[in-house]
Coordinates of N, CA and C in Angstrom, one line a residue:
X1 N -22.7 -7.4 -16.5 CA -22.5 -6.7 -15.6 C -20.6 -6.9 -15.5
X2 N -20.8 -4.5 -16.1 CA -19.4 -4.6 -16.5 C -18.1 -5.3 -15.4
X3 N -17.0 -5.5 -15.3 CA -16.2 -5.9 -14.3 C -15.1 -4.4 -14.3
X4 N -14.3 -4.5 -13.1 CA -13.7 -3.4 -13.5 C -12.3 -4.1 -13.5
X5 N -11.3 -3.2 -13.6 CA -9.9 -3.4 -13.5 C -8.9 -2.6 -12.3
X6 N -8.5 -3.6 -11.4 CA -7.4 -2.7 -10.6 C -6.1 -3.3 -10.5
X7 N -5.6 -1.8 -10.7 CA -4.3 -1.7 -10.2 C -3.9 -1.5 -9.4
X8 N -2.9 -2.8 -8.0 CA -2.5 -3.0 -7.1 C -0.8 -2.2 -7.0
X9 N -0.2 -1.3 -6.6 CA 1.3 -0.8 -6.1 C 1.9 -1.2 -4.9
X10 N 2.5 -2.2 -4.8 CA 3.0 -2.5 -3.9 C 4.6 -1.5 -4.1
X11 N 5.7 -1.4 -2.9 CA 6.8 -0.4 -2.9 C 7.7 -0.7 -1.9
X12 N 9.5 0.0 -2.3 CA 9.6 0.1 -1.9 C 9.8 1.5 -1.1
X13 N 10.4 1.2 0.0 CA 10.2 3.4 0.1 C 11.4 3.7 -0.5
X14 N 10.9 5.0 -1.3 CA 11.8 5.4 -1.2 C 12.4 5.8 -3.0
X15 N 10.8 4.3 -3.6 CA 11.2 3.2 -5.0 C 10.7 4.3 -5.4
X16 N 10.2 5.6 -5.8 CA 9.1 6.6 -6.1 C 7.6 5.6 -6.6
X17 N 7.9 4.1 -5.8 CA 6.1 4.3 -6.2 C 4.4 4.3 -6.0
X18 N 4.9 6.0 -4.7 CA 3.3 6.4 -5.4 C 3.2 8.1 -6.4
X19 N 4.3 7.9 -6.8 CA 4.4 9.3 -7.6 C 3.8 8.4 -9.0
X20 N 4.8 7.0 -8.3 CA 4.1 5.9 -9.7 C 3.1 6.0 -9.8
X21 N 2.2 5.4 -9.5 CA 1.2 5.2 -9.2 C 0.3 6.1 -9.1
X22 N 0.2 6.9 -8.8 CA -0.9 8.6 -9.2 C -0.8 9.2 -10.8
X23 N 0.2 9.0 -10.8 CA 0.6 9.3 -12.1 C -0.1 8.3 -13.1
X24 N 0.1 7.1 -13.1 CA -0.1 5.6 -13.7 C -2.1 6.0 -13.9
X25 N -2.8 5.8 -12.9 CA -4.0 6.7 -11.8 C -4.8 7.2 -13.1
X26 N -3.9 8.4 -13.1 CA -4.3 9.6 -14.4 C -4.3 9.4 -15.6
X27 N -3.3 8.9 -16.0 CA -3.1 8.3 -17.8 C -4.7 7.2 -18.1
X28 N -4.9 6.5 -17.1 CA -5.6 5.8 -17.4 C -7.3 6.2 -16.8
X29 N -7.5 7.2 -16.3 CA -8.7 7.7 -16.0 C -8.9 7.6 -14.6
X30 N -8.5 6.1 -14.0 CA -8.7 5.6 -13.0 C -9.2 6.2 -11.6
X31 N -9.3 6.1 -10.5 CA -9.6 6.8 -9.5 C -7.8 6.0 -8.7
X32 N -7.4 6.4 -7.5 CA -6.3 6.4 -7.1 C -7.3 6.7 -5.8
X33 N -6.2 5.7 -5.0 CA -5.9 5.2 -3.8 C -5.2 4.9 -3.2
X34 N -4.8 6.0 -2.3 CA -3.5 5.9 -1.0 C -4.0 6.1 0.3
X35 N -3.8 7.4 0.9 CA -3.7 7.8 2.3 C -5.4 7.9 1.6
X36 N -6.2 7.8 0.8 CA -7.2 8.5 0.4 C -8.2 7.3 1.1
X37 N -7.8 5.9 1.3 CA -8.3 4.5 1.6 C -8.2 5.4 3.4
X38 N -7.6 5.5 3.6 CA -7.5 5.9 5.5 C -9.5 7.0 5.6
X39 N -9.2 7.6 5.1 CA -10.0 8.5 5.2 C -11.5 7.6 5.0
X40 N -11.5 7.1 3.8 CA -13.1 6.5 3.9 C -13.9 5.0 4.8
X41 N -12.1 4.4 5.3 CA -12.5 3.6 6.6 C -13.0 4.3 6.9
X42 N -12.2 5.2 7.5 CA -12.4 6.2 9.0 C -14.1 6.9 9.2
X43 N -14.8 7.0 7.2 CA -16.0 7.6 7.1 C -17.0 5.4 7.3
X44 N -16.2 5.1 6.2 CA -17.4 3.5 7.2 C -17.4 2.8 8.2
X45 N -16.1 2.9 8.2 CA -16.0 2.0 9.6 C -16.6 3.3 11.3
X46 N -16.5 4.2 11.6 CA -16.3 5.1 12.6 C -15.1 5.1 13.1
X47 N -13.5 4.7 13.0 CA -13.4 4.7 13.6 C -12.1 6.2 12.8
X48 N -11.3 6.7 14.0 CA -10.9 7.9 13.5 C -9.6 7.8 12.7
X49 N -9.5 8.7 11.9 CA -8.7 8.9 11.0 C -7.3 8.6 11.1
X50 N -7.0 10.0 12.2 CA -6.0 9.2 13.2 C -5.5 7.9 13.7
X51 N -6.5 7.7 14.1 CA -6.1 6.0 14.7 C -6.0 4.9 13.7
X52 N -6.9 5.3 12.5 CA -6.0 4.8 10.7 C -4.6 5.2 11.0
X53 N -4.7 6.2 10.7 CA -3.3 6.5 10.4 C -1.8 6.2 11.3
X54 N -2.4 5.9 12.3 CA -1.3 5.7 13.5 C -0.9 4.1 12.8
X55 N -1.9 3.2 12.6 CA -1.0 1.4 12.1 C -1.6 1.9 10.7
X56 N -1.0 3.2 10.3 CA -1.1 3.1 8.7 C 0.2 1.7 8.6
X57 N 0.2 0.6 7.9 CA 1.3 -0.5 7.3 C 2.3 -0.1 8.0
X58 N 2.2 -0.3 9.2 CA 2.9 -1.1 10.3 C 1.7 -1.7 11.8
X59 N 3.0 -1.9 12.4 CA 2.5 -2.9 14.1 C 1.9 -1.3 15.3
X60 N 1.8 -1.9 15.9 CA 1.5 -0.6 17.1 C 2.5 -0.4 18.0
X61 N 2.4 0.4 18.1 CA 3.9 0.9 18.5 C 3.8 0.7 20.3
X62 N 5.2 0.6 21.2 CA 4.9 0.1 22.5 C 4.4 1.6 23.8
X63 N 4.5 2.8 22.7 CA 4.0 3.5 22.9 C 2.6 3.8 22.5
X64 N 1.9 3.8 21.9 CA 1.0 3.6 21.9 C -0.3 3.2 22.7
X65 N 0.9 1.7 22.5 CA 0.0 1.0 23.5 C -0.1 1.8 24.7
X66 N 0.8 2.3 25.4 CA 0.9 3.1 27.3 C -0.2 5.0 27.0
X67 N -0.6 4.9 25.4 CA -1.5 6.5 25.8 C -3.7 5.2 26.2
X68 N -3.1 3.8 25.8 CA -4.7 3.8 25.7 C -4.7 3.6 27.0
X69 N -3.9 3.6 28.4 CA -4.5 3.2 29.6 C -4.9 1.7 30.1
X70 N -5.1 0.8 28.8 CA -5.5 -0.3 28.9 C -5.5 -1.4 28.2
X71 N -6.4 -2.4 28.1 CA -6.1 -3.7 27.2 C -6.3 -3.4 26.1
X72 N -5.7 -4.0 25.2 CA -5.4 -3.4 23.1 C -6.2 -3.9 22.2
X73 N -7.7 -4.7 22.9 CA -8.4 -5.7 22.9 C -9.4 -4.2 22.8
X74 N -10.6 -4.8 22.3 CA -11.4 -3.5 22.0 C -12.6 -4.5 21.8
X75 N -14.1 -4.1 22.5 CA -15.5 -4.3 21.6 C -15.7 -4.1 20.0
X76 N -15.9 -4.8 19.1 CA -16.3 -3.8 17.9 C -17.7 -4.6 17.1
X77 N -18.0 -4.3 16.4 CA -18.9 -4.9 15.9 C -19.6 -6.5 16.7
X78 N -19.6 -6.9 17.8 CA -20.0 -7.3 19.0 C -18.0 -8.2 19.0
X79 N -17.6 -8.2 18.5 CA -16.1 -9.0 19.2 C -15.2 -8.1 18.9
X80 N -14.5 -9.2 20.6 CA -13.9 -8.7 20.5 C -12.1 -8.6 19.4
X81 N -11.1 -7.7 19.8 CA -10.8 -7.6 18.4 C -9.7 -6.2 18.9
X82 N -8.2 -6.9 18.2 CA -7.2 -6.4 18.9 C -6.8 -4.5 18.1
X83 N -6.1 -3.7 18.5 CA -6.2 -2.9 17.7 C -5.8 -2.9 16.3
X84 N -4.8 -3.5 16.4 CA -4.4 -3.7 14.6 C -5.2 -4.9 14.0
X85 N -6.4 -6.1 14.2 CA -6.8 -6.0 13.4 C -8.5 -5.8 13.7
X86 N -8.4 -4.6 14.3 CA -10.3 -3.5 14.2 C -9.5 -2.6 13.3
X87 N -8.4 -1.7 12.4 CA -7.7 -1.5 12.0 C -7.3 -1.7 10.6
X88 N -6.4 -3.3 10.2 CA -6.8 -4.2 9.6 C -8.2 -4.0 8.5
X89 N -9.0 -4.6 9.6 CA -10.5 -5.6 9.0 C -11.0 -3.9 8.2
X90 N -10.5 -2.4 9.5 CA -11.5 -1.4 8.3 C -10.9 -0.8 7.1
X91 N -9.4 -1.3 7.0 CA -9.1 -1.1 5.1 C -8.9 -1.8 4.3
X92 N -9.4 -3.4 4.8 CA -9.6 -4.7 4.1 C -10.7 -4.2 3.4
X93 N -12.1 -4.0 4.1 CA -13.7 -3.9 3.8 C -14.2 -2.6 2.7
X94 N -12.7 -1.4 3.5 CA -13.0 -0.7 1.9 C -11.6 -0.5 1.2
X95 N -10.8 -1.9 1.2 CA -10.5 -1.2 -0.6 C -12.0 -2.6 -1.1
X96 N -12.5 -3.4 -0.2 CA -12.6 -4.3 -1.3 C -14.1 -3.6 -2.0
X97 N -14.3 -2.9 -1.1 CA -15.9 -1.6 -1.4 C -15.2 -0.6 -2.6
X98 N -14.0 -0.2 -2.2 CA -13.7 0.7 -3.7 C -13.3 -0.2 -5.3
X99 N -12.7 -1.4 -4.7 CA -12.1 -2.5 -5.7 C -14.4 -2.8 -6.6
X100 N -15.4 -2.9 -6.5 CA -16.5 -2.6 -6.7 C -17.0 -1.8 -7.1
X101 N -16.3 -0.5 -7.7 CA -16.6 0.9 -7.0 C -16.6 1.5 -8.6
X102 N -15.5 0.8 -8.9 CA -14.9 1.2 -10.5 C -13.6 1.1 -9.9
X103 N -12.5 1.2 -11.6 CA -10.9 0.8 -11.6 C -10.8 1.5 -11.1
X104 N -9.3 1.2 -10.6 CA -8.4 2.1 -9.9 C -7.1 1.6 -9.5
X105 N -6.9 2.9 -9.1 CA -5.0 1.5 -8.8 C -4.9 2.2 -6.8
X106 N -4.7 1.0 -6.3 CA -4.8 1.0 -5.2 C -2.9 1.1 -4.7
X107 N -2.5 1.9 -3.8 CA -1.1 2.0 -3.1 C -1.1 1.0 -2.0
X108 N -0.5 -0.6 -1.9 CA 0.3 -0.2 -0.9 C -1.3 -1.5 -0.1
X109 N -0.9 -1.3 1.8 CA -1.5 -1.8 2.3 C -2.4 -3.2 1.9
X110 N -1.8 -4.3 1.3 CA -2.2 -5.3 0.8 C -3.7 -5.6 0.5
X111 N -3.3 -4.8 -1.2 CA -4.0 -4.9 -1.4 C -3.9 -6.0 -2.5
X112 N -2.9 -6.1 -3.3 CA -3.0 -7.4 -3.6 C -3.6 -8.6 -3.1
X113 N -3.2 -9.0 -2.3 CA -4.0 -10.2 -1.3 C -5.5 -10.3 -1.3
X114 N -5.8 -8.0 -0.9 CA -7.2 -8.6 -0.5 C -8.3 -9.4 -1.5
X115 N -7.3 -8.5 -2.1 CA -8.1 -8.7 -3.4 C -7.3 -9.9 -5.1
X116 N -7.2 -10.9 -4.0 CA -6.3 -11.9 -4.9 C -7.3 -12.5 -5.9
X117 N -9.2 -12.7 -5.5 CA -9.7 -13.3 -6.4 C -10.3 -12.4 -7.4
X118 N -10.1 -11.3 -7.5 CA -10.8 -10.0 -8.7 C -10.3 -10.3 -9.5
X119 N -11.2 -10.6 -11.1 CA -11.1 -11.0 -12.5 C -9.8 -10.6 -12.9
X120 N -10.0 -8.8 -13.0 CA -9.3 -8.6 -13.7 C -8.8 -7.4 -12.7
X121 N -6.8 -7.7 -11.5 CA -6.4 -7.9 -10.8 C -4.5 -7.9 -11.7
X122 N -4.3 -6.3 -11.7 CA -2.6 -6.9 -11.9 C -1.6 -6.1 -10.7
X123 N -1.0 -7.1 -10.6 CA -0.1 -6.1 -9.2 C 1.4 -6.3 -9.5
X124 N 1.4 -5.3 -9.2 CA 2.9 -4.8 -10.0 C 3.9 -4.1 -8.2
X125 N 5.4 -4.6 -7.9 CA 5.5 -3.9 -6.8 C 6.9 -3.3 -7.8
X126 N 7.3 -2.9 -6.9 CA 8.2 -1.3 -7.4 C 9.3 -1.4 -6.6
X127 N 10.2 -0.9 -7.3 CA 11.7 -1.4 -6.4 C 12.8 -0.3 -7.1
X128 N 14.1 -0.6 -6.4 CA 14.8 0.5 -6.5 C 16.1 0.2 -6.4
X129 N 17.5 0.5 -6.5 CA 18.4 0.8 -6.1 C 18.8 1.2 -4.9
X130 N 19.4 0.3 -3.7 CA 19.9 1.4 -2.3 C 20.0 2.7 -2.3
X131 N 20.9 2.7 -3.9 CA 22.0 4.5 -3.0 C 20.9 5.3 -4.1
X132 N 20.1 4.8 -5.3 CA 19.0 5.4 -5.7 C 17.2 5.7 -4.2
X133 N 17.0 5.1 -3.8 CA 16.8 5.1 -2.7 C 16.5 6.6 -1.5
X134 N 18.5 5.8 -1.1 CA 18.8 7.2 -0.3 C 18.9 8.5 -0.5
X135 N 18.7 8.4 -2.0 CA 19.0 10.1 -2.8 C 18.3 10.8 -2.7
X136 N 17.1 9.8 -3.0 CA 16.0 10.7 -3.4 C 15.4 10.5 -2.1
X137 N 15.3 9.7 -0.8 CA 14.7 9.9 -0.1 C 15.1 12.0 0.5
X138 N 17.0 11.9 0.5 CA 17.7 12.3 0.9 C 16.9 14.5 0.3
X139 N 16.7 14.1 -0.9 CA 16.6 14.8 -1.8 C 15.2 15.3 -1.5
X140 N 13.8 14.3 -1.6 CA 12.4 14.4 -0.7 C 12.1 15.2 0.7
X141 N 13.4 14.7 1.6 CA 12.6 14.7 2.9 C 13.5 15.5 3.4
X142 N 14.8 16.6 2.8 CA 15.7 17.1 3.3 C 16.5 16.2 5.2
X143 N 17.0 15.5 4.8 CA 17.6 14.9 5.5 C 19.0 14.6 5.5
X144 N 20.1 14.1 6.5 CA 21.1 13.7 5.9 C 20.9 11.8 4.9
X145 N 22.2 11.6 4.6 CA 22.0 10.1 4.1 C 22.0 8.9 4.9
X146 N 22.7 9.6 6.1 CA 22.8 8.0 7.3 C 20.8 8.3 8.1
X147 N 20.5 9.4 7.7 CA 19.0 10.2 8.5 C 18.2 9.2 7.6
X148 N 18.2 9.5 6.3 CA 17.7 8.4 4.9 C 17.9 6.7 5.0
X149 N 19.0 6.3 5.0 CA 19.4 5.6 5.9 C 19.2 4.9 6.6
X150 N 18.1 5.6 7.7 CA 18.1 4.6 8.4 C 15.9 4.7 8.8
X151 N 15.1 5.4 8.1 CA 14.3 6.1 7.5 C 13.8 4.8 6.6
X152 N 14.9 4.4 5.4 CA 14.7 3.1 4.6 C 13.8 2.2 5.0
X153 N 15.3 1.4 5.9 CA 15.6 0.4 6.7 C 13.9 0.7 7.7
X154 N 13.7 1.8 8.3 CA 12.7 1.4 9.1 C 11.4 1.2 8.2
X155 N 11.7 2.2 7.5 CA 9.7 1.4 6.8 C 9.7 0.0 6.0
X156 N 10.4 -0.3 5.4 CA 10.8 -1.7 4.9 C 10.2 -2.4 5.7
X157 N 11.0 -2.4 6.9 CA 10.7 -3.0 7.5 C 9.4 -3.4 8.2
X158 N 9.3 -2.4 8.6 CA 7.1 -1.6 8.6 C 6.5 -2.5 7.9
X159 N 7.2 -2.0 5.9 CA 6.2 -2.9 5.0 C 6.2 -3.5 5.9
X160 N 7.2 -4.7 6.1 CA 6.9 -6.3 5.4 C 6.2 -6.7 6.7
X161 N 6.8 -5.9 7.8 CA 6.4 -6.7 8.7 C 4.6 -6.9 8.5
X162 N 4.2 -5.7 8.2 CA 2.5 -5.8 8.2 C 1.7 -6.7 7.0
X163 N 2.7 -6.6 6.4 CA 2.0 -7.4 5.1 C 1.7 -8.6 6.0
X164 N 3.7 -9.2 5.7 CA 3.6 -10.4 6.0 C 2.5 -11.4 7.5
X165 N 2.5 -11.0 8.3 CA 1.5 -11.1 9.2 C 0.1 -11.1 8.8
X166 N -0.5 -9.9 8.1 CA -1.6 -10.5 7.5 C -2.1 -10.7 6.3
X167 N -0.7 -11.2 5.9 CA -1.7 -12.8 4.9 C -0.7 -14.1 4.7
X168 N -0.3 -14.1 4.0 CA 0.0 -15.8 4.0 C 0.9 -15.8 2.6
X169 N 2.1 -14.5 2.6 CA 2.6 -14.3 1.2 C 4.1 -13.4 1.5
X170 N 4.9 -13.4 1.2 CA 6.4 -12.3 1.5 C 6.2 -11.3 0.8
X171 N 6.7 -9.9 1.4 CA 6.2 -8.6 0.8 C 8.0 -9.0 0.1
X172 N 7.6 -7.9 -1.6 CA 8.4 -8.1 -2.5 C 8.7 -9.5 -2.4
X173 N 8.4 -10.1 -2.4 CA 8.6 -12.4 -2.9 C 7.8 -11.2 -4.2
X174 N 8.8 -11.8 -5.5 CA 8.5 -11.8 -6.7 C 7.2 -12.5 -7.7
X175 N 7.9 -13.8 -6.3 CA 6.6 -14.8 -7.4 C 4.6 -14.0 -7.0
X176 N 4.6 -13.0 -5.7 CA 3.5 -12.8 -5.4 C 3.0 -11.7 -6.8
X177 N 3.8 -11.5 -7.8 CA 3.0 -10.3 -8.8 C 3.3 -9.9 -10.3
X178 N 1.9 -10.0 -10.6 CA 2.7 -10.1 -12.3 C 3.5 -9.4 -13.0
X179 N 4.3 -7.8 -12.1 CA 5.3 -7.1 -12.7 C 5.9 -6.3 -11.6
X180 N 6.9 -6.8 -12.0 CA 7.9 -5.8 -10.8 C 8.9 -5.3 -11.3
X181 N 8.9 -4.1 -10.9 CA 9.5 -2.9 -11.6 C 11.3 -2.1 -10.7
X182 N 11.8 -2.4 -11.0 CA 13.6 -1.3 -10.8 C 13.2 -0.4 -11.1
X183 N 13.0 0.3 -11.1 CA 13.1 2.1 -11.1 C 13.5 2.9 -11.7
X184 N 15.5 2.1 -10.5 CA 17.0 2.6 -11.3 C 17.2 2.3 -12.4
X185 N 16.2 1.8 -13.4 CA 16.8 1.6 -15.1 C 15.9 1.9 -15.3
X186 N 14.2 2.8 -15.4 CA 13.8 3.2 -16.0 C 13.1 4.7 -15.1
X187 N 12.5 5.8 -16.1 CA 12.5 6.4 -15.6 C 11.3 7.2 -15.1
X188 N 10.2 7.5 -14.4 CA 8.7 7.5 -13.7 C 8.4 7.7 -15.3
X189 N 8.0 8.2 -15.8 CA 7.8 7.8 -16.9 C 7.3 6.8 -18.2
X190 N 8.4 6.4 -17.7 CA 8.8 5.2 -19.1 C 8.3 4.0 -18.1
X191 N 8.6 4.1 -17.2 CA 7.5 2.8 -16.2 C 6.5 3.6 -15.8
X192 N 5.4 4.3 -16.3 CA 4.5 4.2 -15.6 C 4.0 4.0 -17.3
X193 N 5.0 3.6 -18.6 CA 4.0 3.3 -19.6 C 4.3 1.9 -19.7
X194 N 5.5 2.0 -19.2 CA 6.1 -0.2 -19.2 C 4.7 -0.3 -18.6
X195 N 4.3 -0.3 -17.4 CA 2.8 -0.6 -16.9 C 2.2 -0.5 -17.3
X196 N 1.5 0.6 -18.4 CA 0.4 0.1 -19.5 C 0.1 -0.6 -20.1
X197 N 1.3 -0.8 -20.9 CA 1.8 -1.9 -22.0 C 1.3 -3.7 -21.5
X198 N 1.8 -3.7 -20.1 CA 1.7 -4.6 -19.5 C 0.5 -5.4 -19.6
X199 N -0.8 -4.1 -18.8 CA -1.4 -4.7 -18.6 C -2.9 -5.0 -19.6
X200 N -2.0 -3.9 -20.7 CA -3.3 -3.8 -21.8 C -2.3 -5.1 -22.9
X201 N -1.5 -5.9 -22.2 CA -0.8 -7.2 -22.9 C -1.2 -8.5 -21.7
X202 N -2.2 -7.7 -21.1 CA -2.4 -8.9 -20.1 C -3.9 -9.5 -19.9
X203 N -5.0 -7.9 -20.3 CA -6.0 -8.0 -20.4 C -7.0 -7.7 -21.4
X204 N -6.3 -7.9 -22.1 CA -6.9 -7.1 -23.6 C -6.9 -8.5 -24.5

């Protein structure tokens, strides 16, 4: 039975991680999963895509809970489960499924941890210097430096909280990845090439 190669991409907000992951998947001819995971998870679990999006790589906000007009636990698959656990489990199951379907690149969502027992797994983390991230987010989102700095801080904090809560590891800790790259030192194209070379040397 052919073993599939799975590349997971963790990333700091504004580090070009998503763009790099997409280019890498295209170069390798692999399936690409980012927001696409939410759609598949919705189809598989029966949960609304909008619900999964509201919980995507973040803990639920008090405002979200206020909309529920009731307890934050529900009966799902014959078990009482919190909204966070319900969303995480749906994505968890979908990540395991797509990893069995073929070679793929998966962005974020604790995929490196969920697939830790996968034989041909390459775990990558993308970072960048703060000022470069600020400049990128300002240009991409058309916001001020102050707004970009705040957004970066909030998104990184959210991703770290989500990852740390759902795994027994620390988000962005180099010990949890096979390859860490600072994109302030390389172009997107060179970063993709570097990851390709690393995959070749590690697995072939």
